[in-house]
C-alpha positions as YAML, in Angstrom:
chain: A
units: angstrom
residues:
- id: 1
  name: UNK
  ca: [103.15, 106.20, 108.25]
- id: 2
  name: UNK
  ca: [103.39, 106.37, 110.99]
- id: 3
  name: UNK
  ca: [104.24, 102.23, 112.48]
- id: 4
  name: UNK
  ca: [105.53, 102.76, 115.66]
- id: 5
  name: UNK
  ca: [102.41, 104.25, 117.71]
- id: 6
  name: UNK
  ca: [100.91, 102.91, 120.32]
- id: 7
  name: UNK
  ca: [98.65, 104.80, 123.22]
- id: 8
  name: UNK
  ca: [99.57, 103.92, 126.36]
- id: 9
  name: UNK
  ca: [98.08, 106.20, 129.69]
- id: 10
  name: UNK
  ca: [102.13, 106.68, 130.03]
- id: 11
  name: UNK
  ca: [102.20, 108.84, 126.75]
- id: 12
  name: UNK
  ca: [99.40, 110.34, 126.61]
- id: 13
  name: UNK
  ca: [100.00, 114.15, 127.18]
- id: 14
  name: UNK
  ca: [97.93, 116.80, 128.88]
- id: 15
  name: UNK
  ca: [96.12, 118.92, 126.09]
- id: 16
  name: UNK
  ca: [97.13, 122.31, 127.38]
- id: 17
  name: UNK
  ca: [100.17, 121.72, 126.52]
- id: 18
  name: UNK
  ca: [99.29, 119.84, 122.90]
- id: 19
  name: UNK
  ca: [96.88, 123.20, 122.54]
- id: 20
  name: UNK
  ca: [99.76, 124.86, 123.62]
- id: 21
  name: UNK
  ca: [102.20, 123.82, 120.56]
- id: 22
  name: UNK
  ca: [99.68, 122.25, 117.58]
- id: 23
  name: UNK
  ca: [96.07, 124.46, 118.66]
- id: 24
  name: UNK
  ca: [93.21, 122.95, 120.24]
- id: 25
  name: UNK
  ca: [91.11, 122.00, 116.25]
- id: 26
  name: UNK
  ca: [94.04, 119.41, 115.82]
- id: 27
  name: UNK
  ca: [93.15, 117.53, 118.91]
- id: 28
  name: UNK
  ca: [89.62, 118.09, 118.21]
- id: 29
  name: UNK
  ca: [89.44, 116.35, 115.05]
- id: 30
  name: UNK
  ca: [92.67, 113.01, 116.11]
- id: 31
  name: UNK
  ca: [90.09, 112.50, 118.80]
- id: 32
  name: UNK
  ca: [87.23, 112.60, 117.38]
- id: 33
  name: UNK
  ca: [88.58, 109.91, 114.34]
- id: 34
  name: UNK
  ca: [90.27, 107.78, 116.85]
- id: 35
  name: UNK
  ca: [87.64, 105.09, 117.71]
- id: 36
  name: UNK
  ca: [86.42, 104.51, 114.09]
- id: 37
  name: UNK
  ca: [89.87, 104.89, 112.50]
- id: 38
  name: UNK
  ca: [89.70, 100.68, 112.96]
- id: 39
  name: UNK
  ca: [87.21, 100.40, 111.78]
- id: 40
  name: UNK
  ca: [87.89, 102.39, 108.29]
- id: 41
  name: UNK
  ca: [91.00, 101.61, 107.66]
- id: 42
  name: UNK
  ca: [90.15, 97.75, 107.87]
- id: 43
  name: UNK
  ca: [88.27, 98.54, 105.25]
- id: 44
  name: UNK
  ca: [89.98, 100.34, 103.09]
- id: 45
  name: UNK
  ca: [92.51, 97.55, 103.44]
- id: 46
  name: UNK
  ca: [90.46, 94.33, 102.22]
- id: 47
  name: UNK
  ca: [89.31, 97.48, 99.04]
- id: 48
  name: UNK
  ca: [92.34, 98.60, 98.03]
- id: 49
  name: UNK
  ca: [94.05, 94.74, 97.91]
- id: 50
  name: UNK
  ca: [91.52, 94.21, 96.03]
- id: 51
  name: UNK
  ca: [91.17, 97.05, 93.28]
- id: 52
  name: UNK
  ca: [95.38, 96.57, 92.89]
- id: 53
  name: UNK
  ca: [94.82, 92.57, 92.52]
- id: 54
  name: UNK
  ca: [92.87, 93.99, 89.73]
- id: 55
  name: UNK
  ca: [95.31, 96.32, 88.23]
- id: 56
  name: UNK
  ca: [97.87, 93.57, 88.01]
- id: 57
  name: UNK
  ca: [95.89, 91.06, 86.49]
- id: 58
  name: UNK
  ca: [95.31, 93.55, 83.78]
- id: 59
  name: UNK
  ca: [98.57, 94.93, 83.36]
- id: 60
  name: UNK
  ca: [99.37, 91.21, 83.05]
- id: 61
  name: UNK
  ca: [97.42, 91.58, 79.65]
- id: 62
  name: UNK
  ca: [100.07, 91.47, 76.19]
- id: 63
  name: UNK
  ca: [98.99, 94.36, 74.93]
- id: 64
  name: UNK
  ca: [100.11, 96.84, 78.16]
- id: 65
  name: UNK
  ca: [103.27, 94.91, 78.18]
- id: 66
  name: UNK
  ca: [105.41, 98.62, 77.96]
- id: 67
  name: UNK
  ca: [108.25, 99.90, 80.90]
- id: 68
  name: UNK
  ca: [105.75, 102.56, 81.46]
- id: 69
  name: UNK
  ca: [103.21, 100.48, 82.88]
- id: 70
  name: UNK
  ca: [105.97, 97.80, 83.95]
- id: 71
  name: UNK
  ca: [106.17, 100.89, 86.67]
- id: 72
  name: UNK
  ca: [102.15, 101.15, 87.54]
- id: 73
  name: UNK
  ca: [102.31, 97.14, 88.49]
- id: 74
  name: UNK
  ca: [105.61, 97.26, 90.73]
- id: 75
  name: UNK
  ca: [103.16, 99.70, 92.11]
- id: 76
  name: UNK
  ca: [100.68, 98.18, 92.45]
- id: 77
  name: UNK
  ca: [102.83, 95.32, 94.09]
- id: 78
  name: UNK
  ca: [104.44, 97.49, 97.21]
- id: 79
  name: UNK
  ca: [100.72, 99.43, 97.91]
- id: 80
  name: UNK
  ca: [99.16, 95.25, 98.33]
- id: 81
  name: UNK
  ca: [101.91, 94.80, 100.20]
- id: 82
  name: UNK
  ca: [101.53, 97.48, 102.79]
- id: 83
  name: UNK
  ca: [97.89, 96.86, 103.25]
- id: 84
  name: UNK
  ca: [98.24, 93.04, 103.04]
- id: 85
  name: UNK
  ca: [100.20, 93.55, 106.44]
- id: 86
  name: UNK
  ca: [98.61, 96.29, 107.64]
- id: 87
  name: UNK
  ca: [95.07, 94.36, 108.47]
- id: 88
  name: UNK
  ca: [96.25, 92.21, 110.58]
- id: 89
  name: UNK
  ca: [97.91, 94.91, 112.63]
- id: 90
  name: UNK
  ca: [94.66, 97.03, 113.44]
- id: 91
  name: UNK
  ca: [92.60, 94.03, 114.09]
- id: 92
  name: UNK
  ca: [94.69, 93.63, 117.24]
- id: 93
  name: UNK
  ca: [96.11, 97.01, 118.33]
- id: 94
  name: UNK
  ca: [92.57, 98.47, 117.53]
- id: 95
  name: UNK
  ca: [90.56, 95.85, 119.51]
- id: 96
  name: UNK
  ca: [88.08, 95.76, 117.08]
- id: 97
  name: UNK
  ca: [86.61, 92.38, 117.39]
- id: 98
  name: UNK
  ca: [87.46, 91.38, 120.62]
- id: 99
  name: UNK
  ca: [88.25, 93.33, 123.61]
- id: 100
  name: UNK
  ca: [91.27, 92.55, 125.49]
- id: 101
  name: UNK
  ca: [93.17, 94.07, 128.71]
- id: 102
  name: UNK
  ca: [97.01, 96.21, 127.92]
- id: 103
  name: UNK
  ca: [98.66, 92.82, 129.02]
- id: 104
  name: UNK
  ca: [96.99, 90.35, 125.95]
- id: 105
  name: UNK
  ca: [97.66, 93.12, 123.70]
- id: 106
  name: UNK
  ca: [101.32, 94.08, 123.86]
- id: 107
  name: UNK
  ca: [102.75, 90.99, 125.06]
- id: 108
  name: UNK
  ca: [106.46, 90.48, 123.60]
- id: 109
  name: UNK
  ca: [105.19, 88.66, 120.59]
- id: 110
  name: UNK
  ca: [102.66, 90.36, 119.40]
- id: 111
  name: UNK
  ca: [105.68, 93.28, 120.15]
- id: 112
  name: UNK
  ca: [107.90, 91.24, 118.38]
- id: 113
  name: UNK
  ca: [104.61, 91.69, 115.09]
- id: 114
  name: UNK
  ca: [104.53, 95.59, 115.86]
- id: 115
  name: UNK
  ca: [108.42, 95.80, 115.81]
- id: 116
  name: UNK
  ca: [108.03, 93.93, 111.97]
- id: 117
  name: UNK
  ca: [105.13, 95.70, 111.19]
- id: 118
  name: UNK
  ca: [107.54, 98.96, 111.38]
- id: 119
  name: UNK
  ca: [110.21, 97.60, 109.40]
- id: 120
  name: UNK
  ca: [108.11, 96.26, 106.88]
- id: 121
  name: UNK
  ca: [104.96, 98.82, 106.29]
- id: 122
  name: UNK
  ca: [107.97, 102.17, 105.98]
- id: 123
  name: UNK
  ca: [110.03, 99.80, 103.73]
- id: 124
  name: UNK
  ca: [107.90, 99.30, 101.07]
- id: 125
  name: UNK
  ca: [105.45, 102.45, 101.89]
- id: 126
  name: UNK
  ca: [109.36, 104.25, 100.92]
- id: 127
  name: UNK
  ca: [109.30, 102.03, 98.20]
- id: 128
  name: UNK
  ca: [105.41, 103.07, 96.83]
- id: 129
  name: UNK
  ca: [106.92, 106.32, 97.20]
- id: 130
  name: UNK
  ca: [110.18, 106.31, 95.34]
- id: 131
  name: UNK
  ca: [108.16, 104.60, 92.79]
- id: 132
  name: UNK
  ca: [105.79, 107.03, 91.81]
- id: 133
  name: UNK
  ca: [109.09, 109.81, 91.94]
- id: 134
  name: UNK
  ca: [110.50, 107.62, 89.49]
- id: 135
  name: UNK
  ca: [107.06, 106.75, 86.99]
- id: 136
  name: UNK
  ca: [107.11, 111.07, 86.73]
- id: 137
  name: UNK
  ca: [110.84, 111.12, 85.90]
- id: 138
  name: UNK
  ca: [110.50, 108.29, 83.32]
- id: 139
  name: UNK
  ca: [107.45, 109.68, 81.66]
- id: 140
  name: UNK
  ca: [109.42, 113.31, 81.65]
- id: 141
  name: UNK
  ca: [112.08, 112.11, 79.82]
- id: 142
  name: UNK
  ca: [110.11, 110.41, 77.53]
- id: 143
  name: UNK
  ca: [108.09, 113.51, 76.38]
- id: 144
  name: UNK
  ca: [111.74, 115.17, 76.60]
- id: 145
  name: UNK
  ca: [113.34, 112.56, 74.41]
- id: 146
  name: UNK
  ca: [113.41, 111.99, 70.39]
- id: 147
  name: UNK
  ca: [114.12, 108.65, 70.26]
- id: 148
  name: UNK
  ca: [111.24, 107.24, 73.02]
- id: 149
  name: UNK
  ca: [112.25, 104.71, 71.46]
- id: 150
  name: UNK
  ca: [115.44, 103.62, 74.10]
- id: 151
  name: UNK
  ca: [113.67, 103.06, 76.80]
- id: 152
  name: UNK
  ca: [113.43, 99.18, 77.60]
- id: 153
  name: UNK
  ca: [111.54, 96.94, 80.39]
- id: 154
  name: UNK
  ca: [115.14, 95.68, 81.18]
- id: 155
  name: UNK
  ca: [116.21, 98.97, 81.61]
- id: 156
  name: UNK
  ca: [111.99, 99.25, 84.43]
- id: 157
  name: UNK
  ca: [113.03, 95.98, 85.56]
- id: 158
  name: UNK
  ca: [116.42, 97.84, 86.84]
- id: 159
  name: UNK
  ca: [114.84, 100.77, 87.75]
- id: 160
  name: UNK
  ca: [112.40, 98.25, 90.67]
- id: 161
  name: UNK
  ca: [115.78, 96.99, 91.51]
- id: 162
  name: UNK
  ca: [117.97, 99.88, 92.13]
- id: 163
  name: UNK
  ca: [114.57, 101.54, 94.09]
- id: 164
  name: UNK
  ca: [113.98, 98.66, 96.30]
- id: 165
  name: UNK
  ca: [117.57, 98.74, 97.01]
- id: 166
  name: UNK
  ca: [117.23, 102.73, 98.50]
- id: 167
  name: UNK
  ca: [114.18, 101.84, 99.66]
- id: 168
  name: UNK
  ca: [115.34, 100.33, 102.68]
- id: 169
  name: UNK
  ca: [118.62, 102.38, 102.91]
- id: 170
  name: UNK
  ca: [117.11, 105.20, 102.95]
- id: 171
  name: UNK
  ca: [114.98, 102.56, 106.54]
- id: 172
  name: UNK
  ca: [118.03, 101.86, 108.34]
- id: 173
  name: UNK
  ca: [117.81, 105.34, 110.21]
- id: 174
  name: UNK
  ca: [114.89, 103.94, 111.91]
- id: 175
  name: UNK
  ca: [115.77, 99.91, 112.10]
- id: 176
  name: UNK
  ca: [118.47, 101.29, 114.11]
- id: 177
  name: UNK
  ca: [116.33, 103.73, 116.26]
- id: 178
  name: UNK
  ca: [112.90, 101.85, 117.66]
- id: 179
  name: UNK
  ca: [113.48, 98.45, 119.17]
- id: 180
  name: UNK
  ca: [111.08, 96.77, 122.08]
- id: 181
  name: UNK
  ca: [110.58, 98.42, 125.21]
- id: 182
  name: UNK
  ca: [108.98, 97.33, 128.40]
- id: 183
  name: UNK
  ca: [106.95, 99.37, 130.20]
- id: 184
  name: UNK
  ca: [105.15, 99.12, 134.12]
- id: 185
  name: UNK
  ca: [101.81, 100.76, 133.15]
- id: 186
  name: UNK
  ca: [99.49, 101.77, 135.64]
- id: 187
  name: UNK
  ca: [95.67, 103.03, 134.91]
- id: 188
  name: UNK
  ca: [93.35, 104.87, 137.51]
- id: 189
  name: UNK
  ca: [90.41, 102.33, 136.96]
- id: 190
  name: UNK
  ca: [88.99, 105.29, 140.37]
- id: 191
  name: UNK
  ca: [90.85, 107.20, 143.05]
- id: 192
  name: UNK
  ca: [91.26, 104.02, 145.70]
- id: 193
  name: UNK
  ca: [91.18, 101.09, 142.29]
- id: 194
  name: UNK
  ca: [95.11, 101.09, 140.45]
- id: 195
  name: UNK
  ca: [95.63, 98.82, 137.81]
- id: 196
  name: UNK
  ca: [99.42, 97.73, 137.25]
- id: 197
  name: UNK
  ca: [99.90, 95.81, 133.46]
- id: 198
  name: UNK
  ca: [103.20, 95.20, 132.32]
- id: 199
  name: UNK
  ca: [103.16, 95.30, 128.48]
- id: 200
  name: UNK
  ca: [105.65, 95.54, 125.59]
- id: 201
  name: UNK
  ca: [106.02, 98.26, 122.74]
- id: 202
  name: UNK
  ca: [107.93, 100.47, 120.36]
- id: 203
  name: UNK
  ca: [109.63, 103.00, 121.19]
- id: 204
  name: UNK
  ca: [113.26, 105.08, 119.76]
- id: 205
  name: UNK
  ca: [116.23, 102.45, 121.57]
- id: 206
  name: UNK
  ca: [118.78, 103.78, 123.93]
- id: 207
  name: UNK
  ca: [120.98, 104.05, 120.61]
- id: 208
  name: UNK
  ca: [118.42, 106.43, 119.48]
- id: 209
  name: UNK
  ca: [117.62, 108.25, 122.60]
- id: 210
  name: UNK
  ca: [122.14, 108.71, 122.53]
- id: 211
  name: UNK
  ca: [123.85, 111.82, 122.18]
- id: 212
  name: UNK
  ca: [121.17, 114.68, 122.04]
- id: 213
  name: UNK
  ca: [118.99, 111.66, 120.09]
- id: 214
  name: UNK
  ca: [121.26, 112.28, 116.94]
- id: 215
  name: UNK
  ca: [119.97, 109.18, 115.96]
- id: 216
  name: UNK
  ca: [116.31, 110.29, 116.84]
- id: 217
  name: UNK
  ca: [115.90, 113.36, 114.72]
- id: 218
  name: UNK
  ca: [118.80, 111.38, 111.72]
- id: 219
  name: UNK
  ca: [115.82, 109.26, 111.48]
- id: 220
  name: UNK
  ca: [112.96, 111.85, 111.19]
- id: 221
  name: UNK
  ca: [115.45, 113.98, 108.96]
- id: 222
  name: UNK
  ca: [115.24, 110.42, 106.56]
- id: 223
  name: UNK
  ca: [111.82, 110.74, 106.88]
- id: 224
  name: UNK
  ca: [110.33, 113.27, 106.98]
- id: 225
  name: UNK
  ca: [112.62, 115.32, 104.61]
- id: 226
  name: UNK
  ca: [114.05, 112.45, 102.64]
- id: 227
  name: UNK
  ca: [111.56, 110.63, 102.03]
- id: 228
  name: UNK
  ca: [108.32, 112.55, 102.01]
- id: 229
  name: UNK
  ca: [108.87, 116.19, 101.25]
- id: 230
  name: UNK
  ca: [111.18, 116.08, 98.81]
- id: 231
  name: UNK
  ca: [109.44, 113.43, 96.63]
- id: 232
  name: UNK
  ca: [106.02, 116.25, 96.94]
- id: 233
  name: UNK
  ca: [108.55, 119.39, 96.22]
- id: 234
  name: UNK
  ca: [110.13, 116.99, 92.76]
- id: 235
  name: UNK
  ca: [106.59, 115.72, 92.13]
- id: 236
  name: UNK
  ca: [105.01, 118.97, 91.91]
- id: 237
  name: UNK
  ca: [107.42, 120.33, 89.70]
- id: 238
  name: UNK
  ca: [107.56, 117.40, 87.47]
- id: 239
  name: UNK
  ca: [103.04, 117.67, 87.53]
- id: 240
  name: UNK
  ca: [103.21, 121.71, 86.85]
- id: 241
  name: UNK
  ca: [105.48, 120.89, 83.67]
- id: 242
  name: UNK
  ca: [103.86, 117.04, 82.35]
- id: 243
  name: UNK
  ca: [100.50, 120.12, 83.06]
- id: 244
  name: UNK
  ca: [101.66, 122.52, 80.82]
- id: 245
  name: UNK
  ca: [102.96, 119.53, 78.13]
- id: 246
  name: UNK
  ca: [99.17, 118.11, 78.08]
- id: 247
  name: UNK
  ca: [97.73, 121.99, 77.80]
- id: 248
  name: UNK
  ca: [100.29, 122.93, 75.11]
- id: 249
  name: UNK
  ca: [99.70, 119.11, 72.78]
- id: 250
  name: UNK
  ca: [95.66, 119.70, 72.76]
- id: 251
  name: UNK
  ca: [96.26, 122.79, 71.85]
- id: 252
  name: UNK
  ca: [98.11, 121.83, 69.21]
- id: 253
  name: UNK
  ca: [95.98, 119.03, 68.22]
- id: 254
  name: UNK
  ca: [93.20, 121.26, 67.77]
- id: 255
  name: UNK
  ca: [94.86, 123.31, 65.73]
- id: 256
  name: UNK
  ca: [96.01, 120.30, 63.53]
- id: 257
  name: UNK
  ca: [92.17, 119.62, 63.37]
- id: 258
  name: UNK
  ca: [91.59, 123.71, 61.90]
- id: 259
  name: UNK
  ca: [94.51, 122.78, 59.12]
- id: 260
  name: UNK
  ca: [93.48, 119.29, 58.00]
- id: 261
  name: UNK
  ca: [92.48, 118.70, 54.92]
- id: 262
  name: UNK
  ca: [89.76, 115.79, 53.66]
- id: 263
  name: UNK
  ca: [92.48, 114.30, 51.41]
- id: 264
  name: UNK
  ca: [92.81, 109.99, 51.81]
- id: 265
  name: UNK
  ca: [96.60, 109.48, 51.99]
- id: 266
  name: UNK
  ca: [96.14, 112.84, 54.81]
- id: 267
  name: UNK
  ca: [93.08, 111.41, 56.47]
- id: 268
  name: UNK
  ca: [95.18, 107.83, 56.93]
- id: 269
  name: UNK
  ca: [98.45, 109.79, 58.34]
- id: 270
  name: UNK
  ca: [96.40, 112.41, 60.40]
- id: 271
  name: UNK
  ca: [94.29, 109.09, 62.18]
- id: 272
  name: UNK
  ca: [97.94, 107.82, 63.48]
- id: 273
  name: UNK
  ca: [98.68, 110.56, 63.91]
- id: 274
  name: UNK
  ca: [96.36, 111.94, 66.75]
- id: 275
  name: UNK
  ca: [96.16, 107.79, 68.03]
- id: 276
  name: UNK
  ca: [99.96, 108.15, 69.24]
- id: 277
  name: UNK
  ca: [98.94, 111.34, 70.94]
- id: 278
  name: UNK
  ca: [95.73, 109.44, 72.24]
- id: 279
  name: UNK
  ca: [97.84, 107.06, 74.03]
- id: 280
  name: UNK
  ca: [100.69, 109.38, 74.75]
- id: 281
  name: UNK
  ca: [98.59, 111.61, 76.55]
- id: 282
  name: UNK
  ca: [96.74, 108.90, 78.72]
- id: 283
  name: UNK
  ca: [99.46, 108.28, 80.66]
- id: 284
  name: UNK
  ca: [100.09, 111.52, 81.29]
- id: 285
  name: UNK
  ca: [97.67, 111.90, 82.55]
- id: 286
  name: UNK
  ca: [97.26, 108.74, 83.96]
- id: 287
  name: UNK
  ca: [100.27, 110.01, 85.61]
- id: 288
  name: UNK
  ca: [98.96, 113.29, 87.32]
- id: 289
  name: UNK
  ca: [96.34, 111.44, 88.61]
- id: 290
  name: UNK
  ca: [98.25, 109.40, 90.81]
- id: 291
  name: UNK
  ca: [100.63, 112.14, 91.20]
- id: 292
  name: UNK
  ca: [97.61, 115.14, 92.20]
- id: 293
  name: UNK
  ca: [96.63, 112.11, 94.69]
- id: 294
  name: UNK
  ca: [99.96, 111.62, 96.35]
- id: 295
  name: UNK
  ca: [100.45, 115.28, 96.71]
- id: 296
  name: UNK
  ca: [97.24, 115.60, 98.37]
- id: 297
  name: UNK
  ca: [98.01, 112.73, 101.13]
- id: 298
  name: UNK
  ca: [101.39, 112.34, 101.16]
- id: 299
  name: UNK
  ca: [102.61, 115.99, 101.59]
- id: 300
  name: UNK
  ca: [101.05, 117.20, 105.63]
- id: 301
  name: UNK
  ca: [102.87, 114.82, 106.80]
- id: 302
  name: UNK
  ca: [105.89, 115.83, 105.27]
- id: 303
  name: UNK
  ca: [105.49, 118.62, 106.44]
- id: 304
  name: UNK
  ca: [105.27, 117.61, 110.26]
- id: 305
  name: UNK
  ca: [107.46, 115.46, 109.85]
- id: 306
  name: UNK
  ca: [109.94, 119.07, 109.29]
- id: 307
  name: UNK
  ca: [108.13, 120.15, 112.09]
- id: 308
  name: UNK
  ca: [109.35, 116.95, 114.18]
- id: 309
  name: UNK
  ca: [112.87, 117.17, 113.26]
- id: 310
  name: UNK
  ca: [113.31, 120.76, 113.87]
- id: 311
  name: UNK
  ca: [111.72, 121.30, 117.63]
- id: 312
  name: UNK
  ca: [112.54, 117.77, 118.75]
- id: 313
  name: UNK
  ca: [110.82, 115.08, 120.64]
- id: 314
  name: UNK
  ca: [108.00, 117.01, 122.38]
- id: 315
  name: UNK
  ca: [106.34, 118.65, 118.95]
- id: 316
  name: UNK
  ca: [106.65, 114.47, 117.44]
- id: 317
  name: UNK
  ca: [104.21, 113.02, 120.42]
- id: 318
  name: UNK
  ca: [102.20, 116.20, 121.46]
- id: 319
  name: UNK
  ca: [101.59, 116.83, 117.52]
- id: 320
  name: UNK
  ca: [102.62, 113.80, 115.00]
- id: 321
  name: UNK
  ca: [101.26, 111.19, 116.84]
- id: 322
  name: UNK
  ca: [98.48, 112.32, 117.76]
- id: 323
  name: UNK
  ca: [97.19, 112.99, 114.11]
- id: 324
  name: UNK
  ca: [98.67, 108.83, 113.42]
- id: 325
  name: UNK
  ca: [95.54, 107.74, 112.59]
- id: 326
  name: UNK
  ca: [94.77, 110.44, 110.34]
- id: 327
  name: UNK
  ca: [97.99, 110.00, 108.20]
- id: 328
  name: UNK
  ca: [97.40, 106.51, 108.37]
- id: 329
  name: UNK
  ca: [94.64, 106.13, 106.44]
- id: 330
  name: UNK
  ca: [95.78, 108.76, 104.08]
- id: 331
  name: UNK
  ca: [98.01, 106.77, 103.63]
- id: 332
  name: UNK
  ca: [96.04, 103.86, 102.92]
- id: 333
  name: UNK
  ca: [93.58, 106.32, 100.93]
- id: 334
  name: UNK
  ca: [96.96, 106.65, 98.81]
- id: 335
  name: UNK
  ca: [97.02, 102.99, 97.87]
- id: 336
  name: UNK
  ca: [93.53, 102.18, 97.79]
- id: 337
  name: UNK
  ca: [92.62, 104.89, 95.12]
- id: 338
  name: UNK
  ca: [95.25, 103.84, 91.58]
- id: 339
  name: UNK
  ca: [92.19, 101.18, 90.14]
- id: 340
  name: UNK
  ca: [90.25, 104.75, 89.48]
- id: 341
  name: UNK
  ca: [92.30, 106.70, 89.42]
- id: 342
  name: UNK
  ca: [93.75, 104.19, 86.21]
- id: 343
  name: UNK
  ca: [89.62, 104.05, 85.26]
- id: 344
  name: UNK
  ca: [89.07, 106.92, 85.54]
- id: 345
  name: UNK
  ca: [91.89, 108.66, 83.71]
- id: 346
  name: UNK
  ca: [93.04, 106.09, 81.04]
- id: 347
  name: UNK
  ca: [90.38, 104.43, 78.23]
- id: 348
  name: UNK
  ca: [92.88, 102.29, 77.67]
- id: 349
  name: UNK
  ca: [93.26, 100.24, 81.25]
- id: 350
  name: UNK
  ca: [89.36, 100.67, 81.48]
- id: 351
  name: UNK
  ca: [87.71, 98.88, 78.96]
- id: 352
  name: UNK
  ca: [90.93, 96.73, 80.01]
- id: 353
  name: UNK
  ca: [89.33, 96.49, 83.42]
- id: 354
  name: UNK
  ca: [85.62, 95.64, 81.55]
- id: 355
  name: UNK
  ca: [87.04, 92.91, 79.83]
- id: 356
  name: UNK
  ca: [88.25, 91.22, 82.77]
- id: 357
  name: UNK
  ca: [85.22, 92.31, 84.73]
- id: 358
  name: UNK
  ca: [83.24, 90.27, 82.33]
- id: 359
  name: UNK
  ca: [85.25, 87.59, 81.57]
- id: 360
  name: UNK
  ca: [85.02, 86.42, 85.55]
- id: 361
  name: UNK
  ca: [81.27, 87.61, 86.00]
- id: 362
  name: UNK
  ca: [81.55, 85.21, 82.55]
- id: 363
  name: UNK
  ca: [83.18, 82.58, 84.34]
- id: 364
  name: UNK
  ca: [81.22, 82.23, 87.60]
- id: 365
  name: UNK
  ca: [78.25, 82.45, 86.06]
- id: 366
  name: UNK
  ca: [78.92, 79.13, 83.38]
- id: 367
  name: UNK
  ca: [80.36, 77.39, 86.89]
- id: 368
  name: UNK
  ca: [77.12, 77.98, 88.57]
- id: 369
  name: UNK
  ca: [75.83, 76.55, 84.92]
- id: 370
  name: UNK
  ca: [77.60, 73.01, 84.90]
- id: 371
  name: UNK
  ca: [76.92, 72.92, 88.65]
- id: 372
  name: UNK
  ca: [73.44, 72.58, 87.79]
- id: 373
  name: UNK
  ca: [73.80, 70.69, 85.13]
- id: 374
  name: UNK
  ca: [75.89, 67.89, 87.37]
...
């Protein structure tokens, strides 16, 4: 997510310069969507927090306590934190419930919160990306390994902690590259009526501008290539392998069902085999669904961030920032839909989700009946 973006008159560029680099279609889409982004992102974030809370509650079930589901729980927590923190930031900077002037929006205290928002959301969004990559590697190694019991919950906790530390390290170039900047903004309301504002925004720091913007370019490479593009390329390869593995497994099971002879002993053994295969395939399908959603939402950001690092600051301001809201809603959508993906791809998860909802409804009805009884 591009979390350091603030739209002011000083940062707006001419349509001509933007069209020369990115084309009028991108500009039109970005401008057309921008007025609706605040409300859409607020709804997606609230629903995402609720759905991920369900995921966390469901995965606490004793029947789902495994290293794989521990990684899924960590992913749900990371996504929830990203969306939960995005809600107050979105309400204030997109003026969803009140209209204020620039000085009231971009005060120094809100600039501090905006800086915190940049650090917090970037770390946990990176954490979510690396956890998705870790899940894919975990599943790949598990399916390629004969001794599958070697993966314990202790190892999953080590991966969860190690991935978080790596996320913080990867975001360090961005931390030193941005800072709170005081700006004087002049807006022409009419030809003879000019209004001047003093605002505080988050922008490239003095360190980031030195040495031909070396630190700035390093942060873009880390963000666009290491955090976005490289995981997408690796996940593409792993997803293709998982799909092939799933197709081969289905083909093998179909062949087994054709060759099956109906004796009591072999029937029992075959039933156990089919149950184990269904459990294995269920997790593989679930992970394929997560990876596909991730690739659709993150690949475009990685490509444009790579271009920003190659071409420079003008491409970042003229193209990347203009599509910033679209990238934000894609990232929020990726964080919010995992519950739906789990239910569609995993019958076991769907059953546990149905039981949880039924228990909640029963508890509400029971509490309501007791209140009327009193």
